[in-house]
């Protein structure tokens, strides 16, 4: 909290707002006043400037003017919670110092802060959000990663410098902005997870069929339908998820993190692997198992569209539709249906594409490269069963991924324990040698 109020007023407001907590005050104190705070938790603007700026005399090679000291700033900002009697320049100094800080790279200091003071340093460059409404706040709003300006009381210069304008001048709207920002990022991840899974399975299927029988089991018009399904309709369905409060409970995403996480790779490769196995079994063993003519032979001999390839196409699409439900989740949630009914757009698109798929298979005929008259009920049941198989497969992927993560964590703990034990033995041997 950066304010021009006196220290006690600033402490009272920030304590009520939750910026200051009980552990920020000295042990044994009950009054929540400025004098009872721990060191560097509260500072006045004058004290702050004296500590973070240094003056190097000209005779020592300096300029004789105040220069920002990043090292001194890094010693203060992890503890600082309230800056009272401050000026707009102090806000700019805070934004600049936090933006330039590389304290997260000093693991020793981060470990000490965590152990002694319970302060966790975000493991990447700090993300700075600054609020302001006056003309003097414009430089700080511009310097911050995200600048919030007041839409009603803010000056035009502050609005021009800001990234987000709070139209109702309500600080609670910042929470809404953060929730929607995280929701957009999660929606992009969901769509990528779905689209890349479809791409992997479709490419492998088309190439395998072309290499084996000089023709793809998925016709061009069918691939266009799959492309429409995974691009336009899936993007609308997965990008329309409403934001939920659980998004605010997750830690921020590091700047250096990839958009496609390890969990997403596991989901994509696992689901694509399942789909490829199903399609390959239907392609090569399907005619013998089901007692139907091979699709490539039917097309070569009669030129008609085969039940065999229609079954493959139908099964492939239903696996995508069921996997679309899985792709609503990114963290391996057990209940993949949770909150689905809260998104009518998703439900509507899923229902609409399902109906269209039924119409295409049953009545598409030669125009959609499917067997005339569609599929018998038994093959429809098989297609739906294989599609629904994506749901238990996702649970299996979650279990395997969880076991892998736990095994890796235990291995790292064992390695760390061995290193610490080796260092202890070396220190002990050195001490005995010195005593001898």
CSV table of C-alpha atoms in Angstrom, one decimal:
chain,number,residue,atom,x,y,z
A,1,UNK,CA,0.0,0.0,0.0
A,2,UNK,CA,1.5,3.3,-1.1
A,3,UNK,CA,-0.3,6.3,0.4
A,4,UNK,CA,0.2,9.9,1.5
A,5,UNK,CA,-1.5,9.3,4.8
A,6,UNK,CA,0.4,9.3,8.1
A,7,UNK,CA,1.8,6.0,9.3
A,8,UNK,CA,-0.9,5.1,11.9
A,9,UNK,CA,-3.7,5.8,9.4
A,10,UNK,CA,-2.0,3.8,6.8
A,11,UNK,CA,-1.5,0.9,9.2
A,12,UNK,CA,-5.2,0.9,10.2
A,13,UNK,CA,-6.5,0.9,6.6
A,14,UNK,CA,-4.0,-1.7,5.4
A,15,UNK,CA,-4.7,-4.0,8.4
A,16,UNK,CA,-8.4,-3.9,7.6
A,17,UNK,CA,-7.7,-4.5,3.9
A,18,UNK,CA,-5.7,-7.6,4.7
A,19,UNK,CA,-2.4,-6.2,3.5
A,20,UNK,CA,-1.0,-6.3,7.1
A,21,UNK,CA,-1.5,-9.4,9.1
A,22,UNK,CA,-1.0,-10.2,12.8
A,23,UNK,CA,2.5,-11.8,12.0
A,24,UNK,CA,3.7,-8.5,10.7
A,25,UNK,CA,3.6,-7.0,14.2
A,26,UNK,CA,6.1,-7.7,17.0
A,27,UNK,CA,5.4,-10.6,19.2
A,28,UNK,CA,3.5,-9.7,22.4
A,29,UNK,CA,1.9,-6.6,21.0
A,30,UNK,CA,-1.8,-6.1,20.8
A,31,UNK,CA,-2.2,-2.6,19.4
A,32,UNK,CA,-2.1,-2.5,15.6
A,33,UNK,CA,-0.1,0.7,15.3
A,34,UNK,CA,2.9,1.7,13.3
A,35,UNK,CA,5.3,1.5,16.3
A,36,UNK,CA,4.5,-2.2,16.8
A,37,UNK,CA,5.4,-3.3,13.3
A,38,UNK,CA,8.5,-5.3,12.5
A,39,UNK,CA,11.5,-3.7,10.8
A,40,UNK,CA,11.0,-2.5,7.2
A,41,UNK,CA,7.3,-3.6,7.1
A,42,UNK,CA,6.3,0.1,7.1
A,43,UNK,CA,8.4,3.0,5.9
A,44,UNK,CA,7.8,6.6,5.3
A,45,UNK,CA,8.7,8.1,1.9
A,46,UNK,CA,11.7,10.0,3.4
A,47,UNK,CA,13.2,6.9,5.0
A,48,UNK,CA,12.5,4.9,1.9
A,49,UNK,CA,14.3,7.4,-0.4
A,50,UNK,CA,17.3,7.7,2.0
A,51,UNK,CA,17.8,3.9,2.0
A,52,UNK,CA,17.3,3.1,-1.7
A,53,UNK,CA,19.2,6.1,-3.1
A,54,UNK,CA,22.9,6.8,-2.6
A,55,UNK,CA,24.9,9.8,-3.4
A,56,UNK,CA,28.5,9.3,-4.7
A,57,UNK,CA,30.6,12.4,-4.4
A,58,UNK,CA,32.2,13.8,-7.7
A,59,UNK,CA,35.7,13.4,-6.2
A,60,UNK,CA,35.0,9.6,-6.0
A,61,UNK,CA,33.9,9.4,-9.6
A,62,UNK,CA,30.2,9.9,-8.9
A,63,UNK,CA,27.8,12.5,-10.2
A,64,UNK,CA,27.0,14.0,-6.9
A,65,UNK,CA,23.3,13.3,-7.5
A,66,UNK,CA,21.1,10.6,-5.9
A,67,UNK,CA,21.4,7.2,-7.7
A,68,UNK,CA,19.1,4.3,-7.3
A,69,UNK,CA,20.7,1.4,-5.3
A,70,UNK,CA,19.2,-1.9,-6.4
A,71,UNK,CA,21.1,-3.9,-3.8
A,72,UNK,CA,19.7,-1.8,-1.0
A,73,UNK,CA,16.2,-2.0,-2.5
A,74,UNK,CA,16.4,-5.8,-2.7
A,75,UNK,CA,17.0,-5.9,1.1
A,76,UNK,CA,13.9,-3.9,1.8
A,77,UNK,CA,11.1,-4.8,-0.6
A,78,UNK,CA,10.5,-8.5,0.5
A,79,UNK,CA,9.5,-7.0,3.9
A,80,UNK,CA,7.8,-3.8,2.8
A,81,UNK,CA,4.1,-3.8,3.0
A,82,UNK,CA,3.1,-0.1,3.6
A,83,UNK,CA,4.7,3.1,2.4
A,84,UNK,CA,3.3,6.1,4.2
A,85,UNK,CA,3.7,9.8,3.5
A,86,UNK,CA,4.9,8.9,0.1
A,87,UNK,CA,5.1,10.9,-3.1
A,88,UNK,CA,4.2,9.8,-6.7
A,89,UNK,CA,8.0,9.4,-7.4
A,90,UNK,CA,8.1,6.7,-4.7
A,91,UNK,CA,5.5,4.7,-6.7
A,92,UNK,CA,7.8,5.0,-9.7
A,93,UNK,CA,10.8,3.9,-7.7
A,94,UNK,CA,8.9,0.9,-6.4
A,95,UNK,CA,7.7,-0.1,-9.9
A,96,UNK,CA,11.2,0.4,-11.3
A,97,UNK,CA,13.0,-1.5,-8.5
A,98,UNK,CA,10.6,-4.4,-8.5
A,99,UNK,CA,10.8,-4.7,-12.3
A,100,UNK,CA,14.6,-4.8,-12.2
A,101,UNK,CA,15.0,-7.1,-9.2
A,102,UNK,CA,16.7,-10.4,-9.7
A,103,UNK,CA,16.4,-11.5,-6.1
A,104,UNK,CA,14.6,-14.6,-7.1
A,105,UNK,CA,17.9,-15.9,-8.7
A,106,UNK,CA,19.7,-15.7,-5.3
A,107,UNK,CA,18.6,-19.1,-3.8
A,108,UNK,CA,20.5,-18.5,-0.6
A,109,UNK,CA,18.7,-15.3,0.2
A,110,UNK,CA,15.4,-16.8,-0.8
A,111,UNK,CA,15.9,-19.8,1.4
A,112,UNK,CA,16.9,-17.5,4.3
A,113,UNK,CA,13.8,-15.3,3.9
A,114,UNK,CA,11.6,-18.4,3.8
A,115,UNK,CA,13.2,-19.9,6.8
A,116,UNK,CA,13.6,-16.9,9.1
A,117,UNK,CA,10.6,-14.6,8.0
A,118,UNK,CA,8.3,-17.0,6.2
A,119,UNK,CA,8.5,-14.8,3.1
A,120,UNK,CA,8.2,-16.7,-0.3
A,121,UNK,CA,9.8,-15.0,-3.3
A,122,UNK,CA,8.1,-15.6,-6.6
A,123,UNK,CA,10.6,-17.7,-8.7
A,124,UNK,CA,10.7,-15.4,-11.6
A,125,UNK,CA,10.8,-11.6,-12.3
A,126,UNK,CA,8.2,-9.8,-10.3
A,127,UNK,CA,4.9,-8.8,-11.9
A,128,UNK,CA,4.0,-5.3,-10.9
A,129,UNK,CA,0.4,-3.9,-10.9
A,130,UNK,CA,0.0,-0.3,-10.0
A,131,UNK,CA,-3.1,1.8,-9.4
A,132,UNK,CA,-3.4,5.5,-9.7
A,133,UNK,CA,-5.8,8.3,-10.6
A,134,UNK,CA,-3.7,11.5,-10.8
A,135,UNK,CA,-1.5,13.0,-13.5
A,136,UNK,CA,1.6,12.5,-11.3
A,137,UNK,CA,0.8,8.7,-11.2
A,138,UNK,CA,1.2,8.4,-15.0
A,139,UNK,CA,5.0,7.5,-15.0
A,140,UNK,CA,4.4,4.7,-12.4
A,141,UNK,CA,1.4,3.4,-14.3
A,142,UNK,CA,3.5,3.3,-17.4
A,143,UNK,CA,6.5,1.6,-15.7
A,144,UNK,CA,4.4,-1.1,-14.1
A,145,UNK,CA,3.6,-4.3,-16.0
A,146,UNK,CA,-0.1,-3.6,-15.5
A,147,UNK,CA,-1.4,-0.1,-14.7
A,148,UNK,CA,-4.9,0.4,-13.3
A,149,UNK,CA,-6.5,3.8,-13.6
A,150,UNK,CA,-9.8,5.1,-12.2
A,151,UNK,CA,-12.4,5.6,-14.8
A,152,UNK,CA,-14.5,8.2,-12.9
A,153,UNK,CA,-12.0,10.1,-10.7
A,154,UNK,CA,-8.9,9.5,-12.8
A,155,UNK,CA,-7.4,12.1,-15.0
A,156,UNK,CA,-7.1,11.6,-18.8
A,157,UNK,CA,-3.3,11.4,-18.6
A,158,UNK,CA,-3.5,8.6,-16.0
A,159,UNK,CA,-6.1,6.8,-18.2
A,160,UNK,CA,-3.8,7.1,-21.2
A,161,UNK,CA,-0.8,5.6,-19.3
A,162,UNK,CA,-2.8,2.7,-17.8
A,163,UNK,CA,-3.4,-0.7,-19.3
A,164,UNK,CA,-6.8,-1.3,-17.6
A,165,UNK,CA,-9.4,1.3,-16.6
A,166,UNK,CA,-11.7,0.6,-13.7
A,167,UNK,CA,-14.9,2.1,-14.9
A,168,UNK,CA,-16.6,1.9,-11.5
A,169,UNK,CA,-13.6,3.1,-9.5
A,170,UNK,CA,-13.9,-0.1,-7.4
A,171,UNK,CA,-10.8,-1.9,-6.3
A,172,UNK,CA,-12.7,-5.1,-6.2
A,173,UNK,CA,-12.8,-4.9,-10.0
A,174,UNK,CA,-9.1,-5.7,-10.0
A,175,UNK,CA,-10.0,-9.2,-8.7
A,176,UNK,CA,-12.4,-9.6,-11.6
A,177,UNK,CA,-9.8,-8.5,-14.0
A,178,UNK,CA,-7.3,-11.0,-12.6
A,179,UNK,CA,-9.9,-13.8,-12.7
A,180,UNK,CA,-10.8,-13.1,-16.3
A,181,UNK,CA,-7.1,-12.8,-17.3
A,182,UNK,CA,-6.4,-16.2,-15.8
A,183,UNK,CA,-9.5,-17.7,-17.4
A,184,UNK,CA,-8.4,-16.5,-20.9
A,185,UNK,CA,-5.0,-18.1,-20.4
A,186,UNK,CA,-6.6,-21.4,-19.2
A,187,UNK,CA,-9.1,-21.3,-22.1
A,188,UNK,CA,-6.2,-21.1,-24.6
A,189,UNK,CA,-4.5,-24.0,-22.9
A,190,UNK,CA,-7.7,-26.1,-23.1
A,191,UNK,CA,-8.1,-25.4,-26.8
A,192,UNK,CA,-4.5,-26.2,-27.6
A,193,UNK,CA,-4.7,-29.4,-25.6
A,194,UNK,CA,-7.8,-30.5,-27.7
A,195,UNK,CA,-6.5,-29.3,-31.1
A,196,UNK,CA,-3.1,-30.8,-30.8
A,197,UNK,CA,-4.5,-34.1,-29.8
A,198,UNK,CA,-6.7,-34.2,-32.9
A,199,UNK,CA,-3.8,-33.1,-35.1
A,200,UNK,CA,-1.6,-35.9,-33.8
A,201,UNK,CA,-4.2,-38.6,-34.3
A,202,UNK,CA,-5.5,-37.4,-37.6
A,203,UNK,CA,-2.0,-37.0,-39.2
A,204,UNK,CA,-0.9,-40.5,-38.0
A,205,UNK,CA,-4.2,-42.0,-39.3
A,206,UNK,CA,-4.0,-40.4,-42.7
A,207,UNK,CA,-0.3,-41.2,-43.2
A,208,UNK,CA,-0.6,-44.8,-42.1
A,209,UNK,CA,-3.6,-45.4,-44.4
A,210,UNK,CA,-1.8,-43.8,-47.3
A,211,UNK,CA,1.4,-45.9,-46.8
A,212,UNK,CA,-0.5,-49.2,-46.3
A,213,UNK,CA,-3.3,-49.0,-48.8
A,214,UNK,CA,-2.4,-45.8,-50.9
A,215,UNK,CA,-5.6,-44.2,-49.6
A,216,UNK,CA,-6.5,-42.5,-46.3
A,217,UNK,CA,-9.3,-44.1,-44.2
A,218,UNK,CA,-10.5,-40.5,-43.6
A,219,UNK,CA,-11.7,-38.9,-46.8
A,220,UNK,CA,-10.9,-35.2,-47.6
A,221,UNK,CA,-14.5,-34.1,-46.8
A,222,UNK,CA,-14.4,-35.9,-43.5
A,223,UNK,CA,-11.1,-34.3,-42.6
A,224,UNK,CA,-12.8,-30.9,-43.4
A,225,UNK,CA,-15.5,-31.8,-40.9
A,226,UNK,CA,-12.9,-32.8,-38.3
A,227,UNK,CA,-11.1,-29.6,-39.0
A,228,UNK,CA,-14.3,-27.6,-38.5
A,229,UNK,CA,-15.0,-29.6,-35.4
A,230,UNK,CA,-11.6,-28.9,-33.8
A,231,UNK,CA,-11.0,-25.4,-34.9
A,232,UNK,CA,-14.2,-23.3,-35.0
A,233,UNK,CA,-16.6,-25.2,-32.8
A,234,UNK,CA,-14.1,-26.5,-30.3
A,235,UNK,CA,-12.6,-23.0,-29.9
A,236,UNK,CA,-16.1,-21.6,-29.2
A,237,UNK,CA,-16.9,-24.4,-26.7
A,238,UNK,CA,-13.6,-24.4,-24.8
A,239,UNK,CA,-13.0,-20.6,-24.8
A,240,UNK,CA,-16.5,-19.9,-23.4
A,241,UNK,CA,-15.8,-21.4,-20.0
A,242,UNK,CA,-16.9,-18.9,-17.3
A,243,UNK,CA,-14.3,-17.9,-14.8
A,244,UNK,CA,-14.4,-19.6,-11.4
A,245,UNK,CA,-13.0,-18.6,-8.0
A,246,UNK,CA,-10.7,-21.6,-8.0
A,247,UNK,CA,-8.6,-19.7,-10.6
A,248,UNK,CA,-7.5,-17.2,-7.9
A,249,UNK,CA,-6.3,-20.0,-5.6
A,250,UNK,CA,-3.7,-21.2,-8.1
A,251,UNK,CA,-0.2,-19.7,-8.1
A,252,UNK,CA,0.7,-17.2,-10.8
A,253,UNK,CA,2.3,-18.6,-14.0
A,254,UNK,CA,6.0,-17.9,-14.4
A,255,UNK,CA,7.1,-15.8,-17.3
A,256,UNK,CA,9.4,-18.6,-18.4
A,257,UNK,CA,6.8,-21.3,-18.2
A,258,UNK,CA,5.7,-22.9,-21.4
A,259,UNK,CA,2.0,-22.6,-22.3
A,260,UNK,CA,1.9,-26.3,-23.0
A,261,UNK,CA,2.7,-27.8,-19.6
A,262,UNK,CA,4.0,-31.3,-18.8
A,263,UNK,CA,0.5,-32.3,-17.7
A,264,UNK,CA,-0.9,-31.2,-21.0
A,265,UNK,CA,1.7,-33.2,-22.9
A,266,UNK,CA,0.8,-36.2,-20.9
A,267,UNK,CA,-2.9,-35.7,-21.7
A,268,UNK,CA,-2.3,-35.1,-25.4
A,269,UNK,CA,0.0,-38.0,-26.0
A,270,UNK,CA,-2.0,-40.3,-23.9
A,271,UNK,CA,-5.3,-39.5,-25.6
A,272,UNK,CA,-3.7,-39.4,-29.1
A,273,UNK,CA,-2.1,-42.8,-28.3
A,274,UNK,CA,-5.4,-44.3,-27.4
A,275,UNK,CA,-7.1,-42.9,-30.5
A,276,UNK,CA,-4.3,-44.1,-32.8
A,277,UNK,CA,-4.4,-47.6,-31.3
A,278,UNK,CA,-8.2,-47.8,-31.8
A,279,UNK,CA,-8.0,-46.6,-35.4
A,280,UNK,CA,-5.1,-48.9,-36.2
A,281,UNK,CA,-7.0,-51.9,-34.8
A,282,UNK,CA,-10.1,-51.0,-36.7
A,283,UNK,CA,-8.1,-50.4,-39.9
A,284,UNK,CA,-6.0,-53.6,-39.9
A,285,UNK,CA,-7.9,-56.0,-37.8
A,286,UNK,CA,-11.4,-54.6,-38.0
A,287,UNK,CA,-12.6,-56.5,-41.1
A,288,UNK,CA,-11.6,-59.8,-39.6
A,289,UNK,CA,-12.9,-59.1,-36.1
A,290,UNK,CA,-16.2,-57.6,-37.4
A,291,UNK,CA,-16.7,-59.7,-40.5
A,292,UNK,CA,-16.9,-56.8,-42.9
A,293,UNK,CA,-15.1,-56.3,-46.2
A,294,UNK,CA,-11.9,-54.2,-46.0
A,295,UNK,CA,-12.5,-50.6,-47.0
A,296,UNK,CA,-9.7,-50.3,-49.5
A,297,UNK,CA,-10.9,-53.4,-51.3
A,298,UNK,CA,-14.5,-52.2,-51.5
A,299,UNK,CA,-13.4,-48.8,-52.9
A,300,UNK,CA,-11.1,-50.5,-55.5
A,301,UNK,CA,-13.6,-53.0,-56.7
A,302,UNK,CA,-16.9,-51.1,-56.6
A,303,UNK,CA,-16.0,-47.5,-56.0
A,304,UNK,CA,-18.6,-47.4,-53.2
A,305,UNK,CA,-18.0,-46.0,-49.7
A,306,UNK,CA,-17.4,-48.8,-47.3
A,307,UNK,CA,-18.9,-49.6,-43.9
A,308,UNK,CA,-15.4,-50.3,-42.7
A,309,UNK,CA,-14.1,-46.7,-43.3
A,310,UNK,CA,-17.4,-45.2,-42.1
A,311,UNK,CA,-17.0,-47.0,-38.8
A,312,UNK,CA,-13.4,-45.7,-38.5
A,313,UNK,CA,-14.6,-42.1,-39.3
A,314,UNK,CA,-17.5,-42.3,-36.8
A,315,UNK,CA,-15.3,-43.8,-34.0
A,316,UNK,CA,-12.7,-41.2,-34.6
A,317,UNK,CA,-15.1,-38.3,-34.3
A,318,UNK,CA,-16.8,-39.6,-31.2
A,319,UNK,CA,-13.4,-40.0,-29.5
A,320,UNK,CA,-12.8,-36.3,-30.2
A,321,UNK,CA,-16.2,-35.3,-28.9
A,322,UNK,CA,-15.7,-37.3,-25.6
A,323,UNK,CA,-12.2,-36.0,-25.3
A,324,UNK,CA,-13.5,-32.4,-25.6
A,325,UNK,CA,-15.1,-33.0,-22.2
A,326,UNK,CA,-11.7,-34.2,-20.8
A,327,UNK,CA,-10.0,-31.1,-22.3
A,328,UNK,CA,-12.0,-28.8,-20.0
A,329,UNK,CA,-9.6,-29.8,-17.3
A,330,UNK,CA,-5.9,-29.1,-17.2
A,331,UNK,CA,-4.7,-30.3,-13.8
A,332,UNK,CA,-5.9,-34.0,-13.9
A,333,UNK,CA,-9.2,-33.4,-12.1
A,334,UNK,CA,-11.1,-36.6,-11.3
A,335,UNK,CA,-14.6,-35.3,-12.1
A,336,UNK,CA,-14.3,-34.1,-15.7
A,337,UNK,CA,-18.0,-33.2,-15.8
A,338,UNK,CA,-17.7,-30.7,-12.9
A,339,UNK,CA,-19.2,-27.3,-13.9
A,340,UNK,CA,-20.1,-28.4,-17.4
A,341,UNK,CA,-23.7,-27.5,-17.0
A,342,UNK,CA,-22.7,-24.0,-16.0
A,343,UNK,CA,-21.5,-23.4,-19.6
A,344,UNK,CA,-24.5,-23.5,-21.9
A,345,UNK,CA,-22.4,-22.6,-24.9
A,346,UNK,CA,-20.2,-25.7,-24.4
A,347,UNK,CA,-23.2,-28.0,-23.8
A,348,UNK,CA,-25.0,-26.5,-26.9
A,349,UNK,CA,-22.0,-27.0,-29.2
A,350,UNK,CA,-21.3,-30.5,-27.9
A,351,UNK,CA,-25.0,-31.4,-28.4
A,352,UNK,CA,-25.1,-29.8,-31.9
A,353,UNK,CA,-21.9,-31.5,-33.1
A,354,UNK,CA,-23.2,-34.8,-31.9
A,355,UNK,CA,-26.5,-34.4,-33.8
A,356,UNK,CA,-24.6,-33.3,-36.9
A,357,UNK,CA,-22.4,-36.3,-36.7
A,358,UNK,CA,-25.4,-38.6,-36.5
A,359,UNK,CA,-26.9,-36.9,-39.6
A,360,UNK,CA,-23.7,-37.0,-41.5
A,361,UNK,CA,-23.1,-40.8,-40.9
A,362,UNK,CA,-26.7,-41.8,-41.5
A,363,UNK,CA,-27.7,-39.5,-44.3
A,364,UNK,CA,-24.5,-38.0,-45.7
A,365,UNK,CA,-24.0,-40.8,-48.2
A,366,UNK,CA,-21.5,-40.3,-51.0
A,367,UNK,CA,-21.4,-36.5,-50.4
A,368,UNK,CA,-19.7,-37.2,-47.0
A,369,UNK,CA,-17.9,-40.3,-48.2
A,370,UNK,CA,-19.8,-42.6,-45.8
A,371,UNK,CA,-21.7,-45.8,-46.5
A,372,UNK,CA,-25.1,-45.4,-48.1
A,373,UNK,CA,-27.7,-46.0,-45.4
A,374,UNK,CA,-25.3,-45.3,-42.6
A,375,UNK,CA,-24.2,-47.8,-39.9
A,376,UNK,CA,-26.2,-50.6,-38.2
A,377,UNK,CA,-27.1,-50.1,-34.5
A,378,UNK,CA,-24.3,-52.5,-33.4
A,379,UNK,CA,-21.6,-50.4,-35.1
A,380,UNK,CA,-23.1,-47.3,-33.6
A,381,UNK,CA,-22.8,-48.9,-30.2
A,382,UNK,CA,-19.2,-49.8,-30.9
A,383,UNK,CA,-18.4,-46.3,-32.0
A,384,UNK,CA,-20.0,-44.7,-29.0
A,385,UNK,CA,-18.2,-47.2,-26.7
A,386,UNK,CA,-14.8,-46.5,-28.2
A,387,UNK,CA,-15.5,-42.7,-27.9
A,388,UNK,CA,-16.6,-43.0,-24.3
A,389,UNK,CA,-13.4,-45.0,-23.7
A,390,UNK,CA,-11.6,-41.6,-23.7
A,391,UNK,CA,-13.0,-40.9,-20.3
A,392,UNK,CA,-11.5,-43.9,-18.4
A,393,UNK,CA,-8.3,-43.5,-20.4
A,394,UNK,CA,-8.0,-39.9,-19.0
A,395,UNK,CA,-8.3,-41.2,-15.5
A,396,UNK,CA,-5.6,-43.8,-16.3
A,397,UNK,CA,-3.4,-41.0,-17.6
A,398,UNK,CA,-4.0,-39.0,-14.4
A,399,UNK,CA,-2.9,-41.9,-12.3
A,400,UNK,CA,0.2,-42.7,-14.3
A,401,UNK,CA,1.2,-39.0,-14.3
A,402,UNK,CA,0.7,-38.7,-10.6
A,403,UNK,CA,2.8,-41.8,-9.9
A,404,UNK,CA,5.5,-40.5,-12.2
A,405,UNK,CA,5.6,-37.1,-10.4
A,406,UNK,CA,5.7,-38.7,-7.0
A,407,UNK,CA,8.5,-41.1,-8.1
A,408,UNK,CA,10.5,-38.2,-9.5
A,409,UNK,CA,10.0,-36.2,-6.3
A,410,UNK,CA,11.2,-39.1,-4.1
A,411,UNK,CA,14.2,-39.6,-6.3
A,412,UNK,CA,15.1,-35.9,-6.0
A,413,UNK,CA,14.7,-36.0,-2.2
A,414,UNK,CA,16.9,-39.1,-2.0
A,415,UNK,CA,19.6,-37.3,-4.1
A,416,UNK,CA,19.4,-34.2,-2.0
A,417,UNK,CA,19.7,-36.4,1.2
A,418,UNK,CA,22.7,-38.2,-0.2
A,419,UNK,CA,24.4,-34.8,-1.1
A,420,UNK,CA,23.7,-33.4,2.4
A,421,UNK,CA,25.0,-36.6,4.0
A,422,UNK,CA,28.2,-36.5,1.9
A,423,UNK,CA,28.8,-32.9,2.9
A,424,UNK,CA,28.2,-33.8,6.6
A,425,UNK,CA,30.7,-36.6,6.3
A,426,UNK,CA,33.3,-34.4,4.6
A,427,UNK,CA,32.8,-31.7,7.3
A,428,UNK,CA,33.2,-34.3,10.0
A,429,UNK,CA,36.4,-35.8,8.5
A,430,UNK,CA,37.8,-32.3,8.1
A,431,UNK,CA,37.2,-31.5,11.7
A,432,UNK,CA,38.8,-34.7,12.9
A,433,UNK,CA,41.8,-34.0,10.7
A,434,UNK,CA,42.2,-30.5,12.1
A,435,UNK,CA,42.0,-31.8,15.7
A,436,UNK,CA,44.7,-34.4,15.0
